[in-house]
Amino acid sequence: MATASEIENRLSVANLFELQDNERLVESNSHVPGRTMFKGRDSNTLSLLNALRVEGEAGFCDIILDVLGHQLTTHRCVLAANSQFFYTMFGSGMKESNQKILGLHSVSFTAMSLILDYFYTREILIDEDNVLDLLHASSFLLVIPVKNACIDLLSKQLTSENCFSILQIAEQFGADVLARKAKNFIKVNFSIVVKNEEFASILQNDLVSFISDDEIQVEKEEEVYQCVLKWVEHDEANRAPVLPDLLKHLRMASLPKGFLQSSKEPLLKAAKILTVPAPKKVKKRKWTRKSRKAKDMKFVLEKQVRPSTEMHDVLVGVGTGDCRKAFCYDFKKKELFSMADLSLFGYDGHLAIVGRTLYLVGEQKYGTKGVKKVSAMCLDDTKKLCSTPGVKVQLEWKVKASTKELGVKGSLVAFHELLYYIGGWQTSGCCGTVECYNPELDEWSTCAGLDTPRCFAGCVVTESHIYIVGGGTSYIRDTALCSVERYDPDKDSWSYVAHLREARSTPGCVFWGNKIYAIGGIDSSGVQTTSCEVYAPRINEWHTIAKLPYPHCPVNNVIIVKNQVTVPLQPETTYSSCDAVKYNARSNKWQKVKNLTISDKIGSFNLQTIKLPQLILQRMCKEYWPTDFFADWRDSDDEDDAYFDSDSETSSFDWNWNSASDFDDYHIESEGEFDYLFF
């Protein structure tokens, strides 16, 4: 008597036959003259065969697969049609080709069952628990579609915890695409993935392959050194002897001078590692070129630098007024990178940098809360895990704690990993309030106030003090101050120092070479001035230096480039091709910098300079068309909006410092005979 399951199966088979009888063939689009092509459903035959498979011999099954003691009945033709392994076996005349029971010992029963179901249903469920089992079975049986599906799943599951094991699997099964993706993932996230347990178990050849590759992305070469030590310490007895060979693959020029020699690492001492001595300096004869040997040595040293660790001088710019653009510019490679725009149009935003975090204070012009708003952008966020190599990171502004009593037209400065906002204009007039922001606590606190309330002041920091320079006593332009105050953070107190020689508000201030520079500004008559002064804290004196070629108020954009005080000029201050001027401290002259700016609008940005490793820059969004980036400052549809002409004759898109032609430029001499080199 037939069992219930057999009866049920016969009913299902009968149903399939009924569906097959009721199927209507569909006319195909492909026509042959005199003939018509009709097409039926692809799944009917397979569904019927799958139902017959359950009946065993009664369902026309002609072979039994014995998989580790478990049996699976199937059709020989189905196996041959889906697997090159079975096709070759059955057609080779081998004894297995005619056996009723075929033993399989190289695959698991679970994997074979799933693959056999796939042969009949064209569906297979793959998850992280069975993917490796199925990958092995499909590779052995030469079921390429299932193998590729397993590889695709592993590719999507690639993480910092399993990247090394997935690389090993990819190489084992000849999955070249997956292997390349795993290698690229490891290179891009090298600093992160080496911290996981898998790293310590990789083979020596794989370790050498990575640390000798210039494409691995690390901020400092010390990270590569530490990962080598970690790998050796995992099996110190067997790996310590190869430590000297591993260290040869470090980029010595990227390590601090004398790093290995001064290291107290026991492994280095135990291995008696002798570092290669630094090359002797080749004496340069007078009026002769460097010897070929010296040039070759320089080339070798440059080749020893790992690209991602190279430090670049970078200009950071954040828009003012109605401009909400933000950018970074790499002076070395002459590349422009865009950063996230401001959430609303800026107003009197002030820019300062703590570590590698940009802080923008009071960047919104609508309402009191907007004036007090604080936003931050951390450039180190680019170093986070990158799941897709090559995809750039779009940095974002994040809202921080608002200030308590922020006034507009104050001064913002970073000092000892803290932010200070000083003075400003409030509804009641100028204030002397000073607030301090702690980035770690995300809190503002009040410090000792200024002795003279002021706004529109210049601000600069030295190694130990904050200086507030000039400014005004009201919002009116002709109220310039000549007083200068110094803040001592240890005593939380302000004191007066020597006054400016000329009263000025909105001066551009910068500290360089142990001196404070006060550049341009608005004088006591309310007009822009060309005068400049320099202050020596050691002797507490101000002295006049050469005047600017044009009256200018560079309150937020005096920068140091190539060891020179540099002032990008705003479009309305330039009447020739000069977009910026730099101060020659040796000759006490201002010189034009030809082809300085990537746009003539850069003088209207808040500017800061910072040193960044190539690791960060190569993950930022590069702007290939600077003209498009700077072309449109506003998104408003108002007819009164003013747009700057991107075809201005003063525009340039190539930064060129210390060009030969600079020596032919005009110079503006100082009226005084003071020799600043001696104070």
mmCIF file of N, CA, C and O in Angstrom, residues 356-391:
data_model
loop_
_atom_site.group_PDB
_atom_site.id
_atom_site.type_symbol
_atom_site.label_atom_id
_atom_site.label_comp_id
_atom_site.label_asym_id
_atom_site.label_seq_id
_atom_site.Cartn_x
_atom_site.Cartn_y
_atom_site.Cartn_z
ATOM 1 N N ARG A 356 43.115 68.919 14.241
ATOM 2 C CA ARG A 356 42.671 68.817 12.846
ATOM 3 C C ARG A 356 41.168 69.013 12.739
ATOM 4 O O ARG A 356 40.530 68.501 11.828
ATOM 5 N N THR A 357 40.624 69.747 13.655
ATOM 6 C CA THR A 357 39.190 70.037 13.631
ATOM 7 C C THR A 357 38.981 71.519 13.360
ATOM 8 O O THR A 357 39.556 72.374 14.033
ATOM 9 N N LEU A 358 38.163 71.814 12.344
ATOM 10 C CA LEU A 358 37.820 73.191 12.023
ATOM 11 C C LEU A 358 36.623 73.608 12.859
ATOM 12 O O LEU A 358 35.642 72.865 12.969
ATOM 13 N N TYR A 359 36.690 74.800 13.439
ATOM 14 C CA TYR A 359 35.574 75.334 14.220
ATOM 15 C C TYR A 359 35.120 76.638 13.591
ATOM 16 O O TYR A 359 35.924 77.518 13.287
ATOM 17 N N LEU A 360 33.820 76.725 13.409
ATOM 18 C CA LEU A 360 33.214 77.918 12.846
ATOM 19 C C LEU A 360 32.205 78.446 13.856
ATOM 20 O O LEU A 360 31.243 77.762 14.205
ATOM 21 N N VAL A 361 32.449 79.639 14.334
ATOM 22 C CA VAL A 361 31.628 80.218 15.402
ATOM 23 C C VAL A 361 30.813 81.379 14.850
ATOM 24 O O VAL A 361 31.358 82.305 14.239
ATOM 25 N N GLY A 362 29.491 81.313 15.065
ATOM 26 C CA GLY A 362 28.591 82.390 14.658
ATOM 27 C C GLY A 362 28.423 82.509 13.166
ATOM 28 O O GLY A 362 28.465 83.600 12.623
ATOM 29 N N GLU A 363 28.218 81.355 12.466
ATOM 30 C CA GLU A 363 28.177 81.429 11.013
ATOM 31 C C GLU A 363 26.819 81.736 10.431
ATOM 32 O O GLU A 363 26.696 81.880 9.226
ATOM 33 N N GLN A 364 25.761 81.821 11.239
ATOM 34 C CA GLN A 364 24.444 82.121 10.684
ATOM 35 C C GLN A 364 24.017 83.545 11.023
ATOM 36 O O GLN A 364 24.262 84.034 12.119
ATOM 37 N N LYS A 365 23.321 84.170 10.074
ATOM 38 C CA LYS A 365 22.967 85.574 10.279
ATOM 39 C C LYS A 365 21.517 85.779 10.678
ATOM 40 O O LYS A 365 21.078 86.895 10.824
ATOM 41 N N TYR A 366 20.760 84.709 10.826
ATOM 42 C CA TYR A 366 19.342 84.853 11.130
ATOM 43 C C TYR A 366 19.071 84.509 12.591
ATOM 44 O O TYR A 366 19.165 83.361 13.001
ATOM 45 N N GLY A 367 18.763 85.516 13.402
ATOM 46 C CA GLY A 367 18.378 85.293 14.792
ATOM 47 C C GLY A 367 19.559 85.194 15.728
ATOM 48 O O GLY A 367 20.697 84.963 15.342
ATOM 49 N N THR A 368 19.260 85.357 17.011
ATOM 50 C CA THR A 368 20.302 85.311 18.042
ATOM 51 C C THR A 368 20.959 83.948 18.123
ATOM 52 O O THR A 368 22.170 83.827 18.302
ATOM 53 N N LYS A 369 20.149 82.887 17.985
ATOM 54 C CA LYS A 369 20.713 81.544 18.074
ATOM 55 C C LYS A 369 21.706 81.284 16.950
ATOM 56 O O LYS A 369 22.700 80.601 17.137
ATOM 57 N N GLY A 370 21.423 81.840 15.776
ATOM 58 C CA GLY A 370 22.334 81.659 14.661
ATOM 59 C C GLY A 370 23.673 82.315 14.906
ATOM 60 O O GLY A 370 24.707 81.788 14.543
ATOM 61 N N VAL A 371 23.664 83.487 15.537
ATOM 62 C CA VAL A 371 24.907 84.192 15.832
ATOM 63 C C VAL A 371 25.744 83.419 16.833
ATOM 64 O O VAL A 371 26.969 83.421 16.787
ATOM 65 N N LYS A 372 25.080 82.717 17.746
ATOM 66 C CA LYS A 372 25.795 81.970 18.776
ATOM 67 C C LYS A 372 26.169 80.550 18.354
ATOM 68 O O LYS A 372 26.834 79.842 19.089
ATOM 69 N N LYS A 373 25.754 80.150 17.175
ATOM 70 C CA LYS A 373 25.943 78.772 16.750
ATOM 71 C C LYS A 373 27.424 78.432 16.553
ATOM 72 O O LYS A 373 28.212 79.256 16.110
ATOM 73 N N VAL A 374 27.772 77.194 16.874
ATOM 74 C CA VAL A 374 29.139 76.693 16.710
ATOM 75 C C VAL A 374 29.074 75.390 15.920
ATOM 76 O O VAL A 374 28.302 74.493 16.253
ATOM 77 N N SER A 375 29.866 75.302 14.871
ATOM 78 C CA SER A 375 29.941 74.083 14.064
ATOM 79 C C SER A 375 31.382 73.616 13.989
ATOM 80 O O SER A 375 32.315 74.416 14.090
ATOM 81 N N ALA A 376 31.544 72.307 13.809
ATOM 82 C CA ALA A 376 32.884 71.730 13.752
ATOM 83 C C ALA A 376 32.962 70.694 12.644
ATOM 84 O O ALA A 376 31.988 69.990 12.349
ATOM 85 N N MET A 377 34.110 70.613 12.017
ATOM 86 C CA MET A 377 34.376 69.604 10.995
ATOM 87 C C MET A 377 35.727 68.971 11.300
ATOM 88 O O MET A 377 36.754 69.656 11.306
ATOM 89 N N CYS A 378 35.735 67.664 11.564
ATOM 90 C CA CYS A 378 36.961 66.953 11.909
ATOM 91 C C CYS A 378 37.558 66.331 10.654
ATOM 92 O O CYS A 378 36.959 65.445 10.038
ATOM 93 N N LEU A 379 38.745 66.774 10.270
ATOM 94 C CA LEU A 379 39.400 66.251 9.084
ATOM 95 C C LEU A 379 39.866 64.818 9.288
ATOM 96 O O LEU A 379 40.045 64.066 8.331
ATOM 97 N N ASP A 380 40.069 64.421 10.539
ATOM 98 C CA ASP A 380 40.473 63.043 10.821
ATOM 99 C C ASP A 380 39.356 62.041 10.547
ATOM 100 O O ASP A 380 39.606 60.831 10.543
ATOM 101 N N ASP A 381 38.131 62.531 10.327
ATOM 102 C CA ASP A 381 37.035 61.614 9.999
ATOM 103 C C ASP A 381 37.291 60.883 8.688
ATOM 104 O O ASP A 381 36.693 59.829 8.434
ATOM 105 N N THR A 382 38.166 61.412 7.858
ATOM 106 C CA THR A 382 38.485 60.728 6.603
ATOM 107 C C THR A 382 39.232 59.428 6.853
ATOM 108 O O THR A 382 39.293 58.568 5.963
ATOM 109 N N LYS A 383 39.805 59.270 8.037
ATOM 110 C CA LYS A 383 40.597 58.067 8.328
ATOM 111 C C LYS A 383 39.757 56.899 8.820
ATOM 112 O O LYS A 383 40.284 55.827 9.093
ATOM 113 N N LYS A 384 38.452 57.109 8.948
ATOM 114 C CA LYS A 384 37.586 56.027 9.391
ATOM 115 C C LYS A 384 37.521 54.930 8.335
ATOM 116 O O LYS A 384 37.903 55.124 7.186
ATOM 117 N N LEU A 385 36.993 53.760 8.742
ATOM 118 C CA LEU A 385 36.947 52.602 7.861
ATOM 119 C C LEU A 385 36.265 52.945 6.549
ATOM 120 O O LEU A 385 35.161 53.493 6.532
ATOM 121 N N CYS A 386 36.928 52.629 5.450
ATOM 122 C CA CYS A 386 36.394 52.882 4.113
ATOM 123 C C CYS A 386 36.031 51.544 3.486
ATOM 124 O O CYS A 386 36.920 50.753 3.157
ATOM 125 N N SER A 387 34.741 51.263 3.363
ATOM 126 C CA SER A 387 34.300 49.960 2.864
ATOM 127 C C SER A 387 34.537 49.803 1.377
ATOM 128 O O SER A 387 34.730 48.698 0.885
ATOM 129 N N THR A 388 34.531 50.913 0.635
ATOM 130 C CA THR A 388 34.718 50.855 -0.813
ATOM 131 C C THR A 388 35.923 51.694 -1.204
ATOM 132 O O THR A 388 35.844 52.925 -1.210
ATOM 133 N N PRO A 389 37.074 51.060 -1.496
ATOM 134 C CA PRO A 389 38.249 51.829 -1.891
ATOM 135 C C PRO A 389 37.968 52.715 -3.086
ATOM 136 O O PRO A 389 37.275 52.321 -4.029
ATOM 137 N N GLY A 390 38.492 53.939 -3.029
ATOM 138 C CA GLY A 390 38.290 54.874 -4.126
ATOM 139 C C GLY A 390 37.134 55.824 -3.917
ATOM 140 O O GLY A 390 37.079 56.876 -4.547
ATOM 141 N N VAL A 391 36.187 55.467 -3.041
ATOM 142 C CA VAL A 391 35.052 56.353 -2.766
ATOM 143 C C VAL A 391 35.512 57.451 -1.817
ATOM 144 O O VAL A 391 36.076 57.178 -0.752
#
